[in-house]
Amino acid sequence: MTAPVLTAEDLGKRFKRREGPTTLLGTFAGRFSPAATEAFWALRHVSFAVAEGEMLGVIGSNGSGKTTLLRCLSQVLRPDEGHVSAAHPVNGLLDLNAGMHNELTGRENLFISGSILGLLMREIHDRYDSIVDFAELGHAIDQPLRTYSAGMKLRLGFSVAIHADPKILLVDEVLAVGDLAFQTKCLDRIREMKQAGMSIVLISHDLGQIEGMCDRALWLRRGALEYEGPPRDAVAAYRAGFDAASAALTPTEAVPDAGQDGLRLGDNRIGSMGAVVSDVRLTGPSADPGGIPVLRPGDPLRLTARISRRDPALASAHFHVGVAAEDGTRAFEFNSATDGHEIVLRDGDQPVSLFFDRLDLAPGRYLLTVGLLEADWTHALDLHRDAYPFEIADGPNGTGPLSPPRNWSFGEV
Amino acid sequence: MTGLTPRRIRHGIELVWALVSRDQKARYRNTALGLVWALVHPLLFLCVFYFLFALVLGIQIEHYAAYVFSGVIAWTWFQASIAEATQCISSNPGLVAQPRMPVAAIVVATVVSNLVPFLISLPPLLVLMLIEGAAPGLSLVALPAVIVIQFTMMLAVCYFAAALNVPFRDVQQIIFSLLLLGYFATPIFYDTSMLSEGAQRLLALNPMVHVLDGYRAILLHGAWPDWSTLGIVFVLSLVGLGLGLTVFQMGRLRFLEEI
């Protein structure tokens, strides 16, 4: 790796948590009492360096200081301790539609957005065709922005942003939106620019993306740098921290029964129980004598469950689903948020159902994990780890958790 | 952040231009009358004031229609800019968070945007002047200078208002109240000579009084404005602008803590 292009040295940022709004009149009248404000460190003692062409991932629950870190790196927020130095202007892939106006056409917004990103009009003119081309907007570029779908707006914003020739790019969660084809195209483009020497700091809740794309990752917890190292290890440390936080919050007194044998509170059932998951059912086309669903290759699987809120202060949550082989190999995992759904918690029971058209897993026995996660990703509300077995029977054998449907032929095709 | 390179200056100017043209297009596109709407409000005010003060109360001011109209459009520029600038930072966190965005440009763009209706109102003002027989002369060349003075004075106020409204949530209310008060403390529909000497001295603290005097000397009487007074306003405005910009730039790296 070459010399660092972006360094943070002992960064610290303190915020004041206020009881109520600060008013000018109140300040003049001397009603401003220091007791009403409580300072806390949103970020402290954070140091790291990003090399040319390196991609650094940042993970952590909401409120862990990720956005504050990004703003200090962008130099739009002054740290109270330490400092940031950057060898090149820092660009952001942040609010992609900042400054755009719905009544204006795509073309007009393209110029405004380019200017906000630091480009000169001449430069925007030179790159115009390439921007429109990448955004795949065609004739829609002359239509008002209000006629655009969310995906089109995003494509326009993204396309302008990557044409700003960033040498250092800060990315905040924006890669998780838009349609899959464009997402892939964006990620490819980012890899390309990284090859050409661009350095990237990526904030994401998509742990798979952090593991798959980053060269290194940081885990921030309550404003402190908890781990720095290979992405796989950072993600593992983050997961372990998440489980530890959830286990520590797990109550010992009786909680509503989830209606599943083998769930033991504090062992494979952890979480604050602020909202609980119950009646988890897996339904396949058939079941073995013990009632465990058995799937043949290509068979569908239905998952149903009920959520009930116990702590009325909780407004929303994420539903987590994971599948691992009996030996612990993780086959896949995802959650309602990475799939683009928001779960609003209400009083009373709420049903959840998830339908897999097909699984295409290799034959064997699998264990399903389901859980409800706190909206800020700080801990689990109710996580049932490896609690729901199912079986894949009869498929062709092989190694690895996946077994795609296949046909051989040895004659002329 | 490095200093003012030619690129940054150019970018700042282009950004102001981009934001101003966005505001204009957003405001007037898709309205049947387009920019003519910018004239509707001042003309309505003119009708009301003319009816009330010239016809009902019989106020004695020369070229009263042109007098009121010039006052209304200059005041509208002032009031709309300051009201908008007060909120332009607090309501735009997305822009403030952009790494390469010179945030100070947003405030300039607000003041320039509101200059457009003022400029559009000048031709109708000319028509009123012709109807009423006002005789502008060579001193018309001084009109841009008075506009520049008003611009500088407003920009100074706007930087303070925009910066203070971020940490202090009541600044908006205070500004709106002051603007309402300022409306009556500015001779838009009356003349300061109608007031007592004490009141006149008090009103002389309001820079808009001198700016309006300047416009009216040029437009209605074909005279040169009172340069000594306007000079003081200009110098104080420049000092205020320097201070306002300093306060703004000092606050700039704290804005995101508060929004």
XYZ file of C-alpha atoms in Angstrom:
672
model
C 0.000 0.000 0.000
C 1.129 3.501 -0.752
C 1.194 6.492 1.561
C -2.130 7.300 3.244
C -4.322 9.851 1.452
C -6.784 10.293 4.289
C -5.860 10.123 7.942
C -7.775 10.664 11.132
C -5.699 11.318 14.204
C -7.218 10.867 17.615
C -10.576 12.244 16.450
C -13.030 13.310 19.082
C -16.365 15.052 18.722
C -18.512 16.118 21.616
C -22.197 16.873 21.315
C -24.497 18.553 23.742
C -27.678 16.764 24.525
C -30.231 19.407 25.309
C -33.314 19.300 27.450
C -35.140 21.644 25.131
C -34.372 24.022 22.305
C -31.863 26.765 23.014
C -33.320 30.188 22.490
C -31.625 33.496 21.909
C -34.008 35.311 24.254
C -33.483 32.674 26.920
C -29.720 33.036 26.594
C -29.942 36.809 26.930
C -32.274 36.517 29.895
C -29.759 34.256 31.611
C -32.121 31.320 31.793
C -29.468 29.273 30.057
C -28.479 26.809 32.710
C -25.539 24.454 32.164
C -27.498 21.789 34.019
C -29.913 21.550 31.132
C -27.184 20.410 28.759
C -25.243 17.262 29.043
C -22.190 16.750 26.890
C -21.318 13.354 25.482
C -18.663 12.133 23.109
C -20.152 11.014 19.816
C -16.665 10.014 18.750
C -13.459 9.711 20.728
C -9.863 8.564 20.252
C -10.485 7.376 16.711
C -7.377 7.095 14.555
C -6.879 5.375 11.217
C -5.474 5.939 7.763
C -6.798 5.111 4.320
C -4.283 4.362 1.578
C -4.616 5.179 -2.087
C -6.907 2.682 -3.782
C -8.057 1.256 -0.492
C -11.644 0.679 0.579
C -12.330 0.976 4.274
C -15.612 -0.257 5.686
C -17.224 1.204 8.788
C -19.759 -0.825 10.737
C -21.632 -0.154 13.929
C -25.165 0.308 15.161
C -26.991 3.580 14.584
C -25.760 6.165 17.045
C -22.303 4.625 17.198
C -20.741 7.690 15.583
C -20.498 6.559 11.960
C -22.179 9.611 10.468
C -20.262 11.940 12.782
C -17.049 10.287 11.621
C -18.036 10.744 7.987
C -18.851 14.403 8.567
C -15.513 15.002 10.254
C -13.771 13.303 7.319
C -15.802 15.460 4.908
C -14.608 18.483 6.845
C -18.111 19.804 7.262
C -17.946 19.278 11.026
C -15.028 20.414 13.155
C -13.725 17.772 15.552
C -13.208 18.870 19.152
C -10.091 16.756 19.430
C -7.554 15.532 16.912
C -7.646 16.287 13.237
C -8.250 14.997 9.755
C -5.870 15.408 6.875
C -6.673 14.655 3.275
C -4.311 14.681 0.307
C -7.142 15.443 -2.135
C -10.557 17.079 -1.950
C -13.001 14.710 -0.297
C -16.184 13.819 -2.200
C -19.308 12.267 -0.863
C -21.900 9.802 -2.036
C -24.264 11.003 0.644
C -27.574 12.673 -0.030
C -27.689 12.005 -3.770
C -30.553 14.377 -4.492
C -29.429 17.291 -2.316
C -30.317 20.610 -3.902
C -32.413 19.078 -6.657
C -35.870 20.439 -7.350
C -38.891 18.412 -8.437
C -40.249 20.978 -10.876
C -36.999 21.173 -12.826
C -35.986 18.740 -15.534
C -33.390 16.054 -15.083
C -30.999 18.070 -17.225
C -31.376 21.203 -15.113
C -30.994 19.223 -11.911
C -27.921 17.528 -13.309
C -26.172 20.896 -13.597
C -27.256 22.022 -10.117
C -26.139 18.748 -8.597
C -22.796 18.889 -10.412
C -22.191 22.384 -9.134
C -23.048 21.367 -5.566
C -20.564 18.521 -5.882
C -17.832 21.003 -6.739
C -17.718 20.847 -10.538
C -17.416 23.839 -12.849
C -20.121 24.310 -15.502
C -17.540 23.664 -18.204
C -16.668 20.329 -16.626
C -20.322 19.350 -16.329
C -20.855 20.200 -20.010
C -17.894 18.027 -20.981
C -19.209 15.071 -18.988
C -22.884 15.599 -19.762
C -23.298 12.774 -22.293
C -21.431 10.340 -20.146
C -23.536 11.239 -17.069
C -26.868 10.803 -18.885
C -25.604 7.636 -20.471
C -24.550 6.066 -17.189
C -27.843 7.076 -15.524
C -29.731 5.317 -18.364
C -32.241 8.133 -18.492
C -32.480 8.643 -22.261
C -35.216 11.087 -23.222
C -36.478 11.289 -19.644
C -33.610 13.685 -18.976
C -35.822 16.500 -20.308
C -38.795 15.556 -18.138
C -39.400 17.206 -14.757
C -37.856 15.382 -11.821
C -41.289 14.894 -10.238
C -42.134 12.406 -13.009
C -39.104 10.274 -12.060
C -39.334 7.111 -10.023
C -37.222 6.895 -6.878
C -34.819 4.677 -8.787
C -34.418 7.190 -11.618
C -33.677 10.031 -9.209
C -31.095 7.904 -7.538
C -29.484 6.945 -10.838
C -29.214 10.585 -11.808
C -27.695 11.560 -8.453
C -25.288 8.660 -8.433
C -24.194 9.245 -11.993
C -23.382 12.912 -11.365
C -21.542 12.048 -8.161
C -19.222 9.494 -9.725
C -18.486 11.856 -12.608
C -17.084 14.377 -10.154
C -13.768 12.496 -10.436
C -13.456 11.750 -6.759
C -10.047 10.714 -5.449
C -11.438 10.162 -1.978
C -15.064 9.073 -1.770
C -17.217 8.778 1.331
C -20.242 6.541 0.923
C -23.120 6.470 3.394
C -25.573 3.603 2.943
C -26.615 4.712 -0.522
C -25.510 1.552 -2.273
C -28.370 -0.430 -0.811
C -31.041 1.309 -2.857
C -32.246 1.201 -6.427
C -32.801 -1.836 -8.588
C -30.382 -4.716 -8.525
C -29.036 -4.218 -12.046
C -28.119 -0.614 -11.390
C -26.711 -1.484 -7.964
C -24.390 -3.976 -9.615
C -23.405 -1.412 -12.209
C -22.630 1.125 -9.461
C -20.561 -1.339 -7.495
C -18.669 -2.307 -10.644
C -17.982 1.337 -11.342
C -16.759 1.907 -7.804
C -14.419 -1.093 -8.101
C -13.142 0.285 -11.394
C -12.419 3.683 -9.863
C -10.796 1.997 -6.890
C -8.527 0.127 -9.310
C -7.613 3.507 -10.740
C -6.527 4.673 -7.295
C -9.646 6.100 -5.651
C -9.856 5.625 -1.895
C -13.230 4.901 -0.344
C -14.761 4.957 3.099
C -17.973 2.923 3.075
C -20.610 2.940 5.784
C -23.049 0.076 5.482
C -25.362 -2.165 7.453
C -24.938 -4.759 4.781
C -22.272 -6.871 6.438
C -21.957 -9.008 3.329
C -21.045 -5.940 1.312
C -18.413 -4.938 3.883
C -16.920 -8.429 3.806
C -17.096 -8.664 0.040
C -15.836 -5.260 -1.020
C -13.646 -3.704 1.644
C -9.936 -4.172 2.192
C -10.232 -3.307 5.842
C -13.007 -2.471 8.253
C -13.586 -0.529 11.438
C -16.158 -1.327 14.038
C -17.385 1.686 15.961
C -19.241 1.277 19.217
C -20.513 4.239 21.231
C -18.063 6.495 19.464
C -15.012 4.365 20.163
C -12.954 2.373 17.721
C -13.672 -1.148 18.933
C -11.895 -3.102 16.218
C -9.844 -2.409 13.129
C -8.636 -5.092 10.789
C -9.646 -7.500 8.036
C -13.355 -7.082 7.194
C -14.189 -10.677 8.035
C -12.756 -10.285 11.534
C -14.343 -6.880 12.025
C -17.751 -8.289 11.062
C -17.210 -11.283 13.368
C -16.258 -8.946 16.225
C -19.313 -6.806 15.514
C -21.573 -9.863 15.530
C -20.040 -11.099 18.756
C -20.525 -7.661 20.292
C -24.131 -7.620 19.119
C -24.775 -11.029 20.672
C -23.063 -10.027 23.913
C -25.153 -6.848 24.118
C -28.310 -8.856 23.440
C -27.375 -11.519 25.990
C -26.692 -8.877 28.625
C -30.145 -7.420 28.067
C -31.914 -10.754 28.157
C -34.270 -10.807 31.148
C -34.254 -13.732 33.547
C -37.893 -13.596 34.556
C -40.513 -15.450 32.604
C -41.295 -14.134 29.157
C -44.122 -15.303 26.906
C -43.483 -18.743 25.570
C -42.522 -18.701 21.898
C -44.293 -21.986 21.280
C -41.174 -23.873 20.288
C -39.460 -26.716 22.121
C -35.771 -26.374 22.717
C -35.704 -22.595 23.083
C -33.827 -21.672 26.232
C -33.796 -18.100 27.408
C -30.267 -16.703 27.662
C -28.896 -19.575 25.611
C -30.342 -19.824 22.115
C -33.008 -17.244 22.807
C -31.546 -13.834 23.536
C -32.688 -10.233 23.408
C -34.279 -7.531 25.506
C -37.738 -9.053 24.845
C -39.078 -5.561 24.181
C -40.980 -7.303 21.406
C -41.185 -11.044 21.041
C -41.423 -13.500 18.196
C -43.702 -16.497 18.592
C -45.444 -19.247 16.651
C -42.683 -19.563 14.101
C -43.793 -22.189 11.582
C -41.964 -23.592 8.625
C -44.214 -25.187 6.057
C -42.937 -27.230 3.155
C -44.731 -29.587 0.794
C -44.145 -32.498 3.191
C -42.871 -33.265 6.678
C -41.105 -36.143 8.375
C -42.723 -38.062 11.266
C -41.272 -35.573 13.756
C -43.017 -32.717 11.956
C -39.810 -31.290 10.451
C -40.441 -29.940 6.924
C -38.754 -31.895 4.160
C -38.052 -30.198 0.867
C -37.033 -31.631 -2.452
C -34.900 -29.537 -4.800
C -36.934 -26.665 -6.152
C -39.646 -26.940 -3.498
C -41.062 -23.778 -1.916
C -40.863 -23.006 1.804
C -43.139 -20.780 3.825
C -42.162 -19.104 7.086
C -44.848 -17.600 9.306
C -44.467 -16.002 12.707
C -46.143 -13.562 15.047
C -44.596 -10.485 16.581
C -45.947 -8.851 19.699
C -44.660 -5.698 21.217
C -44.166 -5.581 24.988
C -42.381 -2.255 25.291
C -44.692 0.451 23.841
C -41.682 2.762 23.315
C -40.502 0.636 20.404
C -41.692 2.054 17.106
C -40.056 -0.227 14.583
C -37.770 -3.220 14.226
C -35.998 -5.398 11.681
C -36.807 -9.035 11.073
C -33.760 -11.203 10.677
C -33.653 -14.595 8.949
C -30.640 -16.844 8.676
C -30.059 -20.417 7.596
C -27.050 -22.518 8.548
C -26.151 -26.136 7.953
C -26.024 -28.419 10.977
C -22.234 -28.153 11.068
C -22.552 -24.373 11.460
C -21.761 -23.348 7.860
C -23.810 -20.265 7.127
C -25.905 -20.714 3.968
C -27.433 -17.220 3.850
C -28.856 -14.498 5.979
C -30.747 -11.300 5.342
C -33.225 -9.027 7.050
C -36.297 -6.976 6.298
C -34.247 -3.756 6.110
C -31.685 -4.980 3.570
C -34.666 -6.237 1.560
C -36.147 -2.733 1.677
C -39.015 -3.265 4.138
C -39.763 -1.377 7.312
C -41.634 -3.095 10.112
C -43.747 -0.688 12.130
C -44.569 -2.134 15.534
C -48.137 -1.813 16.808
C -49.997 -2.906 19.876
C -51.231 -6.454 19.760
C -50.114 -9.345 17.605
C -48.677 -8.762 14.171
C -48.253 -11.545 11.650
C -45.127 -11.904 9.539
C -44.804 -14.241 6.654
C -42.027 -14.927 4.224
C -42.273 -17.120 1.179
C -39.280 -18.674 -0.536
C -40.115 -19.709 -4.103
C -37.286 -22.220 -3.934
C -34.162 -22.732 -1.842
C -31.777 -24.835 -3.954
C -29.723 -25.820 -0.958
C -27.557 -28.913 -0.975
C -29.167 -31.979 0.658
C -28.916 -32.147 4.412
C -30.351 -30.792 7.596
C -30.500 -27.041 8.196
C -31.303 -24.796 11.117
C -33.183 -21.575 10.702
C -32.532 -18.547 12.874
C -35.206 -15.867 13.182
C -35.099 -12.733 15.218
C -36.402 -9.301 15.731
C -33.650 -6.669 15.905
C -33.819 -3.262 17.490
C -34.336 -0.450 14.952
C -30.880 1.069 15.571
C -29.133 -2.290 15.290
C -27.791 -2.057 18.842
C -29.137 -5.389 20.077
C -31.671 -8.123 19.473
C -35.215 -7.842 20.768
C -35.864 -11.556 20.458
C -33.505 -13.800 18.564
C -34.108 -17.550 18.227
C -30.788 -18.963 17.143
C -30.721 -22.171 15.096
C -34.081 -23.080 16.571
C -36.072 -24.265 13.575
C -34.853 -27.317 11.684
C -35.762 -28.371 8.169
C -34.398 -30.863 5.765
C -33.481 -30.940 2.099
C -33.806 -34.431 0.704
C -32.934 -36.141 -2.526
C -30.974 -33.485 -4.346
C -27.738 -34.215 -6.163
C -24.718 -34.331 -3.876
C -21.752 -31.997 -3.922
C -19.794 -29.708 -1.664
C -20.962 -26.348 -0.335
C -24.377 -25.192 0.844
C -25.718 -24.481 -2.663
C -26.926 -27.059 -5.091
C -28.372 -25.429 -8.207
C -30.812 -27.541 -10.243
C -28.936 -29.111 -13.116
C -29.029 -31.567 -16.004
C -26.115 -33.250 -17.720
C -25.963 -34.272 -21.331
C -23.200 -36.079 -23.154
C -24.626 -36.341 -26.642
C -24.552 -33.591 -29.250
C -26.695 -30.711 -28.118
C -9.943 24.100 3.287
C -7.463 26.083 1.302
C -7.739 29.721 0.345
C -9.523 31.400 -2.497
C -8.128 29.942 -5.687
C -9.469 31.198 -9.055
C -11.236 27.866 -9.415
C -13.017 28.249 -6.116
C -14.108 31.795 -6.884
C -15.414 30.702 -10.235
C -17.149 27.728 -8.706
C -18.753 29.952 -6.057
C -20.141 32.307 -8.702
C -21.417 29.432 -10.828
C -23.011 27.803 -7.812
C -24.854 31.014 -6.884
C -26.004 31.222 -10.486
C -27.178 27.607 -10.464
C -29.101 28.066 -7.220
C -30.674 31.341 -8.354
C -31.808 29.929 -11.681
C -33.179 26.894 -9.853
C -35.215 29.138 -7.536
C -36.528 31.220 -10.429
C -37.545 28.214 -12.496
C -39.083 26.496 -9.492
C -41.034 29.575 -8.520
C -42.460 30.591 -11.853
C -42.541 27.525 -14.074
C -45.932 25.863 -14.348
C -47.745 29.053 -13.469
C -49.761 30.462 -16.343
C -48.471 33.976 -15.801
C -44.887 33.008 -15.036
C -42.771 35.894 -13.872
C -45.745 38.257 -14.017
C -46.710 36.835 -10.637
C -43.742 38.673 -9.210
C -45.584 41.900 -10.059
C -48.950 40.958 -8.646
C -48.096 41.481 -4.992
C -46.444 44.908 -5.250
C -49.208 46.114 -7.577
C -51.864 44.954 -5.120
C -50.112 46.781 -2.301
C -49.904 49.854 -4.507
C -53.659 49.778 -5.151
C -54.478 49.404 -1.469
C -52.138 52.151 -0.328
C -53.124 54.499 -3.124
C -56.795 54.071 -2.384
C -56.365 54.376 1.370
C -53.842 57.182 1.642
C -54.167 59.199 -1.565
C -57.898 58.909 -2.157
C -59.400 58.416 1.312
C -56.968 60.237 3.573
C -55.686 62.689 0.979
C -51.994 62.407 1.856
C -49.857 65.076 0.189
C -46.850 63.351 -1.398
C -45.713 64.129 -4.912
C -46.000 61.289 -7.456
C -47.614 59.164 -4.774
C -48.148 56.011 -6.899
C -44.510 55.858 -7.981
C -43.464 56.809 -4.442
C -45.358 53.907 -2.876
C -44.405 51.445 -5.594
C -40.673 52.135 -5.291
C -40.945 51.730 -1.528
C -42.901 48.492 -1.779
C -40.537 46.774 -4.221
C -37.344 47.757 -2.382
C -38.862 46.679 0.930
C -40.140 43.395 -0.525
C -36.637 42.564 -1.732
C -35.302 43.285 1.764
C -37.973 41.455 3.679
C -38.221 38.358 1.463
C -34.441 37.909 1.369
C -34.034 38.131 5.109
C -37.000 35.907 5.866
C -35.689 33.263 3.451
C -32.058 33.577 4.457
C -32.969 33.031 8.106
C -34.137 29.525 7.239
C -31.824 28.741 4.343
C -29.276 26.869 6.452
C -31.517 25.293 9.069
C -33.816 23.841 6.431
C -31.071 22.499 4.160
C -29.024 19.941 6.099
C -28.528 17.934 2.903
C -26.631 20.796 1.312
C -24.674 21.708 4.429
C -23.403 18.109 4.642
C -21.958 18.159 1.110
C -18.177 18.081 1.454
C -17.318 20.484 -1.358
C -20.241 22.855 -0.998
C -19.377 26.477 -0.168
C -22.340 27.002 2.123
C -21.949 30.795 2.145
C -23.157 30.718 -1.476
C -26.659 29.654 -0.375
C -27.127 32.979 1.427
C -25.914 35.015 -1.553
C -28.229 33.017 -3.812
C -31.196 33.861 -1.574
C -30.537 37.588 -1.823
C -29.919 37.453 -5.591
C -33.049 35.350 -6.146
C -35.172 37.998 -4.508
C -33.502 40.735 -6.543
C -35.175 39.322 -9.647
C -38.740 40.460 -8.786
C -37.287 43.863 -7.852
C -35.665 44.249 -11.264
C -38.794 43.024 -13.034
C -40.793 45.675 -11.213
C -38.619 48.506 -12.526
C -40.320 48.821 -15.962
C -43.822 49.134 -14.406
C -42.319 51.707 -12.048
C -41.067 53.628 -15.076
C -44.597 53.572 -16.499
C -45.996 54.971 -13.240
C -43.340 57.680 -13.267
C -44.276 58.692 -16.807
C -47.978 58.771 -15.943
C -47.366 60.929 -12.894
C -44.896 63.164 -14.708
C -41.879 62.423 -12.550
C -38.711 63.492 -14.290
C -35.686 61.301 -13.765
C -32.479 62.527 -15.314
C -28.797 61.841 -15.564
C -28.743 60.678 -11.942
C -30.316 57.396 -13.131
C -26.765 56.147 -13.607
C -26.488 56.146 -9.804
C -29.349 53.627 -9.475
C -27.087 50.535 -9.634
C -24.921 52.042 -6.877
C -27.918 52.303 -4.531
C -28.882 48.726 -5.432
C -25.348 47.587 -4.563
C -25.535 49.397 -1.225
C -28.861 47.768 -0.392
C -27.472 44.400 -1.495
C -24.419 44.718 0.764
C -26.486 45.837 3.729
C -28.918 42.931 3.289
C -26.204 40.350 2.835
C -24.671 41.442 6.143
C -28.009 40.998 7.939
C -28.644 37.682 6.162
C -25.369 36.090 7.258
C -26.100 36.909 10.892
C -29.693 35.708 10.646
C -28.800 32.468 8.828
C -25.988 31.602 11.238
C -27.880 32.472 14.426
C -31.031 30.618 13.429
C -29.152 27.317 13.526
C -28.336 27.151 17.254
C -31.139 29.453 18.421
C -34.568 28.315 17.407
C -36.338 31.551 18.258
C -34.280 33.729 15.908
C -36.804 33.083 13.161
C -39.647 34.434 15.301
C -37.581 37.419 16.406
C -36.649 38.240 12.812
C -40.238 37.979 11.624
C -41.369 40.322 14.394
C -38.597 42.789 13.593
C -39.504 42.684 9.907
C -43.110 43.486 10.737
C -41.949 46.374 12.895
C -39.493 47.458 10.190
C -42.329 47.646 7.707
C -43.830 50.519 9.664
C -40.470 52.006 10.652
C -39.677 52.452 6.964
C -41.338 55.242 4.970
C -43.012 53.003 2.404
C -46.397 54.701 2.264
C -45.629 57.831 4.303
C -42.850 60.405 4.303
C -40.479 60.947 7.225
C -41.097 64.693 7.037
C -44.583 64.003 8.418
C -43.051 62.779 11.675
C -41.823 64.648 14.731
C -38.121 65.473 14.899
C -37.520 62.880 17.599
C -39.187 60.175 15.530
C -37.142 61.195 12.506
C -33.921 60.852 14.495
C -34.985 57.420 15.647
C -35.895 56.311 12.130
C -32.530 57.510 10.822
C -31.066 54.415 12.526
C -32.947 52.281 10.001
C -30.680 51.883 6.943
C -33.679 51.212 4.695
C -34.809 54.808 5.270
C -31.685 56.088 3.543
C -31.804 53.483 0.806
C -35.408 54.448 -0.031
C -34.472 58.140 0.068
C -31.749 57.325 -2.438
C -34.069 55.530 -4.848
C -36.668 58.260 -4.671
C -34.210 61.097 -5.171
C -33.024 59.414 -8.360
C -36.356 58.178 -9.702
C -38.848 60.809 -8.650
C -36.851 63.996 -8.505
C -34.029 63.426 -10.967
C -31.631 64.372 -8.173
C -28.452 62.716 -6.941
C -28.861 60.671 -3.798
C -27.425 61.912 -0.523
C -24.011 60.313 -0.934
C -22.705 61.227 2.496
C -25.492 59.343 4.289
C -25.475 56.450 1.813
C -21.692 56.353 2.117
C -22.008 55.806 5.849
C -24.628 53.106 5.265
C -22.297 51.432 2.764
C -19.232 51.514 5.003
C -21.215 50.207 7.976
C -22.697 47.521 5.716
C -19.244 46.408 4.600
C -18.112 46.197 8.210
C -21.312 44.291 9.045
C -20.758 41.983 6.085
C -17.233 41.221 7.258
C -18.503 40.455 10.753
C -21.524 38.501 9.508
C -19.427 36.379 7.191
C -16.952 35.713 10.008
C -19.724 34.628 12.356
C -21.190 32.502 9.580
C -17.917 30.794 8.677
C -17.099 30.206 12.333
C -20.487 28.613 12.831
C -20.369 26.698 9.558
C -18.447 23.737 10.965
C -20.937 23.503 13.828
C -24.161 23.802 11.801
C -24.584 20.051 11.475
C -24.477 19.604 15.242
C -27.627 21.634 15.567
C -29.798 20.999 12.542
